[in-house]
Amino acid sequence: MTSTGLVYMMTPALACFYGGLVENKNFLNQLFLSIVCMAIIPVQWCLFGYSFTFGPGNSVFGSFDYSAGRKLGLVSLNGETADQVNPLSVPSLAFSAFQCSFAIITPALISGAVVGRMKLIPYMLFIFLWATFCYDPLARWTFYNLGWLRQMGVVDFAGGLVVHISSGISGLVAALILGSRAQFDPDVLNTGQTNIPFTIVGTGLLWVGWMGFNGGSAFEASGKFIFRKFSWKIVLFINEQEIYGSYSFFEGIAALAIVNSNVAAASSMTIWIILDMIHGKLRGQDNVFVSIPGVCSATVVGLVAITPCAGYVQPGYAVLIGACGGFIVNLFLAGKKRFFHVDDTLDVFSCHGLGGFIGTVMAGLFTQTDVNSAVANGAFYGNPIQLVYQLVGIVVVASFSAACTAAILLPMHFTFGIRINRLEQVRGLDNVAHGIVDMDASKKVPQISAPPLRQKQTEMNIVPIISIENNVQ
C-alpha cells in the first residue's frame, strides 16, 4: 500500500515536471493533461480495465469476470485465480490499486508530446481508448503470469516495455499526427521556460515515487527465504570444534530494486553533467555550462533505463545501465535538433521510448538467476537467447503501440479534429481551454503619460478659438 501511494504521487509529480518545461501560456493546461488521467483511468480500471488485464481468460485477452470490482475482494491471490506466485502475500484489492497507479501514469507520459496544440475532449477520449486497447493488452501479455510474452521468456520487472516504450512510441506517433506547434523552430531553445523550479521539484518527487514504482514491483518488502548448502567450506570455531553446514538468507528483491534505481539515476545524472561540460567547452564557452532541464531529464532517463531490470541485476550493472542511458540519450537529443525535426515537445520518445529500449536490452544481457531466482540468466551469463526474447518484446510492444495510437487518433483527426488552430495556439491553452486570463497582461501595455494628454487637449481648445475669430473678421 505504501508503494501504491508513492506511485500515485508520481502523476502530480509528472505534472510539475512537464509544467515547468512549457511556456507560461500553456503551464496550467499541461498540469491538467496529467492530472485528468487520475480521473479517467481509475474509473476505466474499476469498470473493466483490471479485468481485461488480470482477470480469467487466455494469454492474450482477459474477460469481464472482475468488471466493476466483482469478486475482486474475495480473491486472495496476486490479482487472478490462475496466478500462484505469492498466493497469500498481496490482497487482490491492494494489487489492483497498485497496478492502477501504473495505468494512470502511462498515458500521462504521452501528454508531453502534444504540448500546446491538442483539444481537450479528443485528448480525454484518446486517454480512455488508449488505456483500454493498448495499455491493458500490453500489461496482460507482460505482467500477467500466463501472458504470451511472459511465457515466451520476455522479462520486464516494472514496466520498461509496458509503461515506457509504449508511451514513448505513442507520444512520437501522436506528435507526427498532430504536427508541429505554431512558431515551432527546432534550432531555437524554448524561451518560455520560466517555471524550471517546478521541474526540479517534480524531478525530486518522481525520484522518490520511483522507489515505490520499482521497489513495489517485488510485491514484498522482506524478500524470499532461501535455504542453500555451502558451495564452499566455511569453518567456524566454537568451543574448539569445527562446524560445517548450510546457510539461509533473505533474497531482498525490493531492497535490490530500490538500490539499483538510486544508483542508476545518479550515474545517469553524473554522465549528463560531464557531457554538458564537454559540449560547453567545444562551443568555446569559458565558464562551465550545465543545463538544469537536462540534468532533470537525465535523472528520469536513468530511472527509466533501470526499470525493466531493477530486480534482476547487481548494483554494479545498475551504475553501468544508468550511465549508458544518460550517455546515449544525451547524444540522441543533440542529433535530434539537427536531423529529427519532429515536435515531440518534451522529448517523450527520447527519454521514455529510447530509455526503455536501452533498459530492456540491458536486461537481456545482465540478468542473473543468482540475483533473482525468478528470471533466467542473460547473454553475459551463458544464455544469449534471453537477449533475443527482449528484442522480440521491444518489436511487439513498439509496433502494437504505434498501431493503436494511429488507429485511435487518425479517425478523430479526419472527422471532428484534434488540433487547436494556429491563432489559439499563439494565445495559449490556459486561456483557450481553461478560460484563464493573464492578469499581468495590462502591465505589458504601454501607459500614456499625463502631460502629452493635457498638451493635446490645450491644442484642441485653441483651434476652435482661432477659427471663431477668423469668422468674425
Coordinates of C-alpha atoms in Angstrom, one line a residue:
M1 CA 0.0 0.0 0.0
T2 CA 2.9 2.3 0.7
S3 CA 4.3 1.7 -2.8
T4 CA 0.8 2.4 -4.2
G5 CA 0.7 5.8 -2.6
L6 CA 4.2 6.6 -3.9
V7 CA 3.3 5.7 -7.5
Y8 CA 0.1 7.7 -7.3
M9 CA 2.2 10.6 -6.2
M10 CA 4.2 10.3 -9.4
T11 CA 1.4 11.6 -11.6
P12 CA 1.2 15.0 -9.9
A13 CA 5.0 15.0 -9.8
L14 CA 5.0 14.4 -13.6
A15 CA 2.6 17.3 -14.0
C16 CA 5.1 19.5 -12.2
F17 CA 8.0 18.1 -14.2
Y18 CA 6.2 18.8 -17.5
G19 CA 4.7 22.0 -16.5
G20 CA 8.0 23.6 -15.7
L21 CA 9.2 22.9 -19.2
V22 CA 6.4 24.6 -21.1
E23 CA 5.7 28.3 -21.8
N24 CA 3.6 30.2 -19.3
K25 CA 0.6 30.4 -21.6
N26 CA 0.4 26.5 -21.5
F27 CA 1.5 25.9 -17.9
L28 CA -1.9 25.1 -16.3
N29 CA -3.1 23.2 -19.3
Q30 CA 0.0 20.9 -19.1
L31 CA -0.7 20.3 -15.4
F32 CA -4.3 19.4 -16.3
L33 CA -3.3 16.9 -19.1
S34 CA -1.5 14.8 -16.4
I35 CA -4.0 15.2 -13.6
V36 CA -7.0 14.4 -15.7
C37 CA -5.6 10.9 -16.1
M38 CA -6.2 10.4 -12.4
A39 CA -9.9 11.0 -13.1
I40 CA -10.3 8.9 -16.2
I41 CA -8.2 5.8 -15.6
P42 CA -9.4 4.7 -12.2
V43 CA -12.9 4.6 -13.5
Q44 CA -11.9 2.6 -16.5
W45 CA -9.7 0.3 -14.4
C46 CA -12.6 -0.4 -12.0
L47 CA -15.2 -1.0 -14.7
F48 CA -13.2 -3.4 -16.9
G49 CA -9.5 -2.4 -17.2
Y50 CA -8.3 -4.6 -14.3
S51 CA -10.5 -7.5 -15.5
F52 CA -9.1 -7.2 -19.1
T53 CA -5.6 -7.2 -17.7
F54 CA -5.6 -9.7 -14.8
G55 CA -8.9 -11.4 -15.0
P56 CA -9.5 -15.0 -16.1
G57 CA -9.0 -15.6 -19.8
N58 CA -6.3 -16.6 -22.1
S59 CA -2.7 -15.5 -22.8
V60 CA -3.9 -12.6 -25.0
F61 CA -7.2 -11.3 -23.6
G62 CA -8.8 -11.1 -20.2
S63 CA -12.5 -11.2 -19.5
F64 CA -15.4 -9.3 -17.8
D65 CA -15.3 -11.6 -14.8
Y66 CA -13.9 -8.9 -12.5
S67 CA -15.8 -6.0 -14.1
A68 CA -16.9 -3.3 -11.6
G69 CA -14.8 -5.0 -8.9
R70 CA -17.0 -8.1 -8.8
K71 CA -15.3 -11.0 -6.9
L72 CA -12.2 -8.9 -6.6
G73 CA -12.1 -8.6 -2.9
L74 CA -12.7 -12.3 -2.5
V75 CA -9.6 -13.4 -4.3
S76 CA -6.6 -13.7 -2.0
L77 CA -4.0 -14.0 -4.8
N78 CA -1.9 -11.7 -6.9
G79 CA -4.9 -10.4 -8.8
E80 CA -6.1 -13.5 -10.5
T81 CA -7.0 -17.1 -9.6
A82 CA -4.6 -18.5 -12.1
D83 CA -1.6 -16.9 -10.6
Q84 CA 0.2 -19.0 -8.0
V85 CA 3.0 -16.6 -7.2
N86 CA 3.0 -15.4 -3.6
P87 CA -0.6 -16.7 -3.1
L88 CA -1.3 -15.0 0.2
S89 CA 1.1 -12.2 0.4
V90 CA -0.8 -9.5 -1.6
P91 CA -4.5 -9.0 -1.3
S92 CA -6.1 -8.6 -4.7
L93 CA -7.6 -5.2 -3.9
A94 CA -4.1 -3.9 -3.0
F95 CA -2.7 -5.4 -6.1
S96 CA -5.4 -3.8 -8.2
A97 CA -4.8 -0.4 -6.7
F98 CA -1.0 -0.7 -7.3
Q99 CA -1.5 -1.7 -10.9
C100 CA -4.0 1.1 -11.4
S101 CA -1.3 3.6 -10.5
F102 CA 0.8 2.3 -13.4
A103 CA -2.2 2.5 -15.7
I104 CA -2.6 6.2 -14.7
I105 CA 0.9 7.5 -15.2
T106 CA 1.5 5.7 -18.5
P107 CA -0.9 7.7 -20.7
A108 CA 0.0 10.8 -18.7
L109 CA 3.5 10.5 -20.1
I110 CA 2.2 10.8 -23.6
S111 CA 0.9 14.4 -22.8
G112 CA 4.5 15.7 -23.0
A113 CA 4.5 15.0 -26.8
V114 CA 1.3 17.1 -27.6
V115 CA 2.0 20.3 -25.6
G116 CA 0.0 23.3 -26.6
R117 CA -1.9 22.0 -29.6
M118 CA -4.4 19.3 -28.8
K119 CA -8.1 19.8 -28.0
L120 CA -9.3 18.7 -24.5
I121 CA -12.2 16.4 -25.4
P122 CA -10.3 14.4 -28.1
Y123 CA -7.3 14.2 -25.6
M124 CA -9.5 12.7 -22.9
L125 CA -11.2 10.4 -25.3
F126 CA -7.8 9.3 -26.5
I127 CA -6.6 8.6 -23.0
F128 CA -9.7 6.3 -22.3
L129 CA -9.4 4.4 -25.6
W130 CA -5.6 4.1 -25.4
A131 CA -5.7 2.6 -21.9
T132 CA -8.4 0.1 -23.0
F133 CA -7.0 -1.0 -26.3
C134 CA -3.2 -0.5 -25.9
Y135 CA -2.1 -0.5 -22.3
D136 CA -4.4 -3.3 -21.0
P137 CA -3.4 -5.8 -23.6
L138 CA 0.3 -5.0 -23.2
A139 CA 0.1 -5.4 -19.5
R140 CA -1.8 -8.7 -20.0
W141 CA 1.0 -10.0 -22.2
T142 CA 3.8 -9.0 -20.0
F143 CA 2.7 -8.6 -16.3
Y144 CA 0.1 -11.4 -16.2
N145 CA 1.8 -14.7 -15.3
L146 CA 0.1 -16.5 -18.3
G147 CA 0.7 -13.7 -20.8
W148 CA 2.2 -14.9 -24.0
L149 CA 5.2 -12.5 -23.9
R150 CA 6.0 -13.6 -20.4
Q151 CA 5.5 -17.2 -21.2
M152 CA 7.9 -16.9 -24.1
G153 CA 10.6 -15.6 -21.8
V154 CA 10.4 -11.8 -22.1
V155 CA 11.3 -10.1 -18.7
D156 CA 10.1 -6.7 -17.6
F157 CA 10.5 -6.1 -13.9
A158 CA 8.5 -2.9 -13.5
G159 CA 7.3 -1.6 -16.9
G160 CA 10.2 -0.8 -19.2
L161 CA 8.2 -2.3 -22.1
V162 CA 4.6 -1.8 -20.9
V163 CA 5.0 1.8 -19.5
H164 CA 8.0 3.5 -21.1
I165 CA 8.4 2.0 -24.6
S166 CA 4.6 2.1 -25.2
S167 CA 4.2 5.7 -24.0
G168 CA 7.4 6.8 -25.9
I169 CA 6.3 5.3 -29.2
S170 CA 2.7 6.5 -28.8
G171 CA 3.9 10.0 -28.0
L172 CA 6.0 10.1 -31.1
V173 CA 3.1 8.9 -33.3
A174 CA 0.8 11.4 -31.7
A175 CA 3.3 14.2 -32.4
L176 CA 3.6 13.2 -36.0
I177 CA -0.2 13.1 -36.5
L178 CA -0.8 16.4 -34.7
G179 CA 2.1 18.2 -36.5
S180 CA 4.3 20.9 -35.0
R181 CA 3.2 23.7 -32.8
A182 CA 2.8 27.2 -34.2
Q183 CA 6.1 29.1 -34.2
F184 CA 8.0 25.8 -33.7
D185 CA 11.7 26.0 -34.5
P186 CA 13.9 23.0 -33.6
D187 CA 17.0 25.2 -33.8
V188 CA 15.8 27.7 -31.1
L189 CA 15.6 27.0 -27.4
N190 CA 12.2 27.3 -25.7
T191 CA 12.3 30.9 -24.3
G192 CA 9.2 30.3 -22.3
Q193 CA 10.8 28.0 -19.7
T194 CA 10.1 30.3 -16.8
N195 CA 8.9 27.6 -14.3
I196 CA 12.0 25.5 -14.0
P197 CA 11.7 25.3 -10.2
F198 CA 8.5 23.2 -10.8
T199 CA 10.6 20.8 -12.9
I200 CA 13.2 20.5 -10.2
V201 CA 10.5 19.7 -7.6
G202 CA 8.8 17.3 -10.0
T203 CA 12.1 15.5 -10.6
G204 CA 12.7 15.0 -6.8
L205 CA 9.1 13.7 -6.3
L206 CA 9.5 11.4 -9.3
W207 CA 12.7 10.0 -7.9
V208 CA 11.1 9.3 -4.5
G209 CA 8.0 7.9 -6.2
W210 CA 10.2 5.6 -8.3
M211 CA 11.1 3.8 -5.1
G212 CA 7.6 2.6 -4.9
F213 CA 7.4 2.1 -8.7
N214 CA 10.4 -0.3 -8.8
G215 CA 10.6 -1.4 -5.2
G216 CA 6.9 -2.2 -5.0
S217 CA 7.1 -4.4 -8.1
A218 CA 8.8 -7.0 -6.0
F219 CA 5.4 -7.4 -4.2
E220 CA 7.1 -8.0 -0.8
A221 CA 9.3 -5.9 1.5
S222 CA 11.4 -8.5 3.2
G223 CA 12.2 -10.9 0.3
K224 CA 12.0 -14.6 -0.1
F225 CA 13.5 -17.0 2.5
I226 CA 16.2 -19.1 0.7
F227 CA 17.9 -22.2 2.0
R228 CA 21.1 -23.4 0.4
K229 CA 24.0 -25.7 1.2
F230 CA 27.5 -24.4 1.3
S231 CA 29.2 -24.4 -2.1
W232 CA 32.5 -23.9 -0.4
K233 CA 33.7 -24.8 3.1
I234 CA 33.2 -22.3 5.9
V235 CA 34.8 -23.1 9.2
L236 CA 33.6 -21.6 12.4
F237 CA 35.5 -22.2 15.6
I238 CA 33.2 -22.5 18.6
N239 CA 34.5 -24.3 21.7
E240 CA 37.4 -25.5 19.5
Q241 CA 35.0 -27.5 17.3
E242 CA 34.7 -27.2 13.6
I243 CA 31.1 -26.6 12.4
Y244 CA 30.1 -27.3 8.8
G245 CA 26.7 -27.0 7.5
S246 CA 24.3 -24.9 5.3
Y247 CA 23.1 -21.3 5.3
S248 CA 19.9 -19.5 4.8
F249 CA 19.2 -15.8 3.9
F250 CA 16.5 -13.4 2.6
E251 CA 16.6 -12.5 -1.0
G252 CA 15.5 -8.9 -0.7
I253 CA 14.3 -8.1 -4.2
A254 CA 12.5 -4.9 -3.1
A255 CA 15.7 -3.5 -1.5
L256 CA 17.7 -4.5 -4.5
A257 CA 15.3 -2.7 -6.9
I258 CA 15.5 0.5 -4.7
V259 CA 19.3 0.5 -4.6
N260 CA 19.5 -0.1 -8.3
S261 CA 17.1 2.7 -9.0
N262 CA 19.0 5.2 -7.0
V263 CA 22.4 4.4 -8.4
A264 CA 21.2 4.3 -12.0
A265 CA 19.6 7.7 -11.6
A266 CA 22.7 9.1 -10.0
S267 CA 25.1 7.7 -12.7
S268 CA 22.9 9.0 -15.5
M269 CA 22.9 12.4 -13.9
T270 CA 26.7 12.4 -13.5
I271 CA 27.4 11.4 -17.0
W272 CA 25.0 14.0 -18.3
I273 CA 26.7 16.8 -16.3
I274 CA 30.1 15.7 -17.7
L275 CA 28.7 15.7 -21.3
D276 CA 27.2 19.2 -20.7
M277 CA 30.6 20.5 -19.6
I278 CA 32.3 18.9 -22.7
H279 CA 29.7 20.3 -25.1
G280 CA 30.2 23.8 -23.5
K281 CA 33.9 23.6 -24.0
L282 CA 33.5 22.5 -27.6
R283 CA 31.3 25.6 -28.2
G284 CA 34.1 27.8 -26.8
Q285 CA 32.4 28.8 -23.6
D286 CA 34.8 30.0 -20.9
N287 CA 32.6 29.1 -17.9
V288 CA 31.2 25.6 -17.1
F289 CA 27.7 25.2 -18.6
V290 CA 25.2 22.7 -17.1
S291 CA 21.6 22.6 -18.3
I292 CA 19.1 22.4 -15.4
P293 CA 16.3 20.9 -17.5
G294 CA 18.9 18.5 -19.0
V295 CA 20.0 17.3 -15.6
C296 CA 16.4 16.7 -14.5
S297 CA 15.8 14.8 -17.7
A298 CA 18.9 12.7 -17.1
T299 CA 17.6 11.6 -13.7
V300 CA 14.4 10.4 -15.3
V301 CA 16.4 8.6 -18.1
G302 CA 18.4 6.7 -15.5
L303 CA 15.3 5.6 -13.7
V304 CA 13.6 4.6 -16.9
A305 CA 16.6 2.6 -18.1
I306 CA 16.8 0.6 -14.8
T307 CA 13.1 -0.1 -14.6
P308 CA 13.0 -3.3 -16.8
C309 CA 15.8 -4.9 -14.8
A310 CA 15.7 -3.3 -11.4
G311 CA 15.2 -6.5 -9.5
Y312 CA 17.2 -8.7 -11.8
V313 CA 20.8 -7.2 -11.9
Q314 CA 23.6 -6.4 -9.5
P315 CA 24.0 -2.8 -8.4
G316 CA 27.3 -2.5 -10.3
Y317 CA 25.4 -3.2 -13.5
A318 CA 22.8 -0.6 -12.5
V319 CA 25.5 2.0 -12.5
L320 CA 26.5 1.0 -16.0
I321 CA 22.9 0.9 -17.2
G322 CA 22.2 4.4 -15.9
A323 CA 25.4 5.8 -17.4
C324 CA 24.7 4.2 -20.8
G325 CA 21.2 5.5 -20.7
G326 CA 22.3 9.1 -19.9
F327 CA 25.1 9.0 -22.5
I328 CA 23.0 7.6 -25.4
V329 CA 20.0 9.8 -24.8
N330 CA 22.2 12.9 -24.4
L331 CA 23.8 12.3 -27.8
F332 CA 20.5 11.4 -29.4
L333 CA 19.0 14.7 -28.2
A334 CA 22.0 16.6 -29.6
G335 CA 21.4 14.9 -33.0
K336 CA 17.7 15.4 -32.9
K337 CA 18.0 19.1 -33.1
R338 CA 19.8 18.8 -36.4
F339 CA 18.2 15.8 -38.1
F340 CA 15.0 14.8 -36.4
H341 CA 12.6 17.8 -36.6
V342 CA 9.5 16.2 -35.1
D343 CA 7.8 18.3 -32.4
D344 CA 7.9 15.8 -29.6
T345 CA 7.8 18.8 -27.3
L346 CA 9.2 17.4 -24.0
D347 CA 11.2 14.5 -25.6
V348 CA 8.8 11.7 -24.5
F349 CA 10.2 9.4 -27.1
S350 CA 13.9 10.2 -26.3
C351 CA 13.6 9.8 -22.6
H352 CA 11.0 7.1 -22.2
G353 CA 11.0 5.3 -25.6
L354 CA 14.8 5.2 -26.1
G355 CA 15.4 4.9 -22.3
G356 CA 13.1 1.9 -22.1
F357 CA 14.7 0.3 -25.1
I358 CA 18.2 0.6 -23.5
G359 CA 17.0 -0.9 -20.2
T360 CA 15.2 -3.7 -21.9
V361 CA 18.2 -4.7 -24.0
M362 CA 20.4 -4.5 -20.9
A363 CA 18.0 -6.9 -19.1
G364 CA 18.8 -9.4 -21.9
L365 CA 22.5 -9.0 -21.1
F366 CA 22.9 -8.8 -17.4
T367 CA 20.1 -10.6 -15.6
Q368 CA 21.2 -13.4 -13.2
T369 CA 19.4 -16.3 -11.7
D370 CA 21.7 -16.0 -8.7
V371 CA 20.4 -12.5 -8.1
N372 CA 16.7 -13.3 -8.7
S373 CA 15.6 -16.9 -9.0
A374 CA 12.5 -15.9 -10.9
V375 CA 14.5 -14.9 -14.0
A376 CA 16.8 -16.7 -16.4
N377 CA 20.4 -15.7 -17.0
G378 CA 21.2 -13.1 -19.6
A379 CA 23.6 -13.2 -22.5
F380 CA 26.6 -12.4 -20.4
Y381 CA 25.9 -15.4 -18.2
G382 CA 25.6 -18.1 -20.9
N383 CA 22.1 -17.5 -22.2
P384 CA 22.1 -15.4 -25.4
I385 CA 18.5 -16.4 -26.2
Q386 CA 17.4 -14.0 -23.5
L387 CA 18.6 -11.1 -25.5
V388 CA 16.6 -12.4 -28.5
Y389 CA 13.5 -12.6 -26.3
Q390 CA 14.0 -9.0 -25.2
L391 CA 14.4 -7.7 -28.8
V392 CA 11.2 -9.6 -29.8
G393 CA 9.4 -7.9 -26.9
I394 CA 10.6 -4.5 -28.0
V395 CA 9.4 -5.0 -31.5
V396 CA 6.0 -6.3 -30.4
V397 CA 5.3 -3.5 -27.9
A398 CA 6.6 -0.7 -30.2
S399 CA 4.6 -2.0 -33.2
F400 CA 1.4 -2.5 -31.2
S401 CA 1.6 0.9 -29.5
A402 CA 2.2 2.7 -32.8
A403 CA -0.7 0.9 -34.5
C404 CA -3.1 1.5 -31.6
T405 CA -2.2 5.2 -31.3
A406 CA -2.7 5.7 -35.1
A407 CA -5.9 3.8 -35.1
I408 CA -7.3 5.9 -32.3
L409 CA -6.1 9.4 -33.4
L410 CA -6.4 9.3 -37.2
P411 CA -10.2 8.8 -37.3
M412 CA -10.7 11.6 -34.8
H413 CA -8.2 13.8 -36.8
F414 CA -10.1 13.4 -40.1
T415 CA -13.6 13.7 -38.6
F416 CA -14.1 16.3 -35.8
G417 CA -10.4 17.3 -35.5
I418 CA -7.9 17.1 -32.6
R419 CA -5.7 20.1 -33.3
I420 CA -6.1 23.6 -31.9
N421 CA -5.9 26.2 -34.6
R422 CA -2.9 28.4 -35.0
L423 CA -4.3 31.6 -33.5
E424 CA -5.5 29.8 -30.4
Q425 CA -2.1 28.2 -30.0
V426 CA -0.5 31.6 -30.0
R427 CA -3.0 32.8 -27.3
G428 CA -2.2 29.7 -25.2
L429 CA -4.3 26.8 -24.0
D430 CA -4.5 28.2 -20.5
N431 CA -6.9 30.9 -21.9
V432 CA -8.4 28.9 -24.8
A433 CA -9.1 25.6 -22.9
H434 CA -9.5 26.8 -19.3
G435 CA -10.5 30.4 -19.5
I436 CA -7.5 31.7 -17.6
V437 CA -6.8 35.4 -18.2
D438 CA -3.3 36.7 -17.8
M439 CA -3.6 39.2 -15.0
D440 CA -0.2 40.7 -15.9
A441 CA -1.2 41.4 -19.5
S442 CA -2.2 45.0 -18.6
K443 CA 1.3 45.6 -17.3
K444 CA 2.6 44.8 -20.8
V445 CA 0.5 47.6 -22.4
P446 CA 2.5 50.9 -22.6
Q447 CA 0.9 53.7 -20.5
I448 CA 0.4 57.2 -21.9
S449 CA 1.8 59.9 -19.7
A450 CA -0.4 62.7 -18.5
P451 CA 1.5 65.8 -19.9
P452 CA 1.0 64.8 -23.5
L453 CA -2.7 64.4 -22.9
R454 CA -3.0 67.9 -21.4
Q455 CA -0.9 69.4 -24.1
K456 CA -3.1 67.8 -26.8
Q457 CA -6.2 69.0 -25.0
T458 CA -4.9 72.5 -24.9
E459 CA -4.1 72.5 -28.6
M460 CA -7.6 71.2 -29.3
N461 CA -9.1 74.1 -27.3
I462 CA -7.0 76.7 -29.2
V463 CA -8.0 75.7 -32.6
P464 CA -11.7 76.5 -32.4
I465 CA -11.0 79.8 -30.7
I466 CA -8.8 80.8 -33.6
S467 CA -11.4 79.7 -36.2
I468 CA -14.1 81.7 -34.5
E469 CA -12.0 84.9 -34.5
N470 CA -11.3 84.5 -38.2
N471 CA -15.0 84.1 -38.9
V472 CA -15.9 87.3 -37.0
Q473 CA -13.4 89.3 -39.0

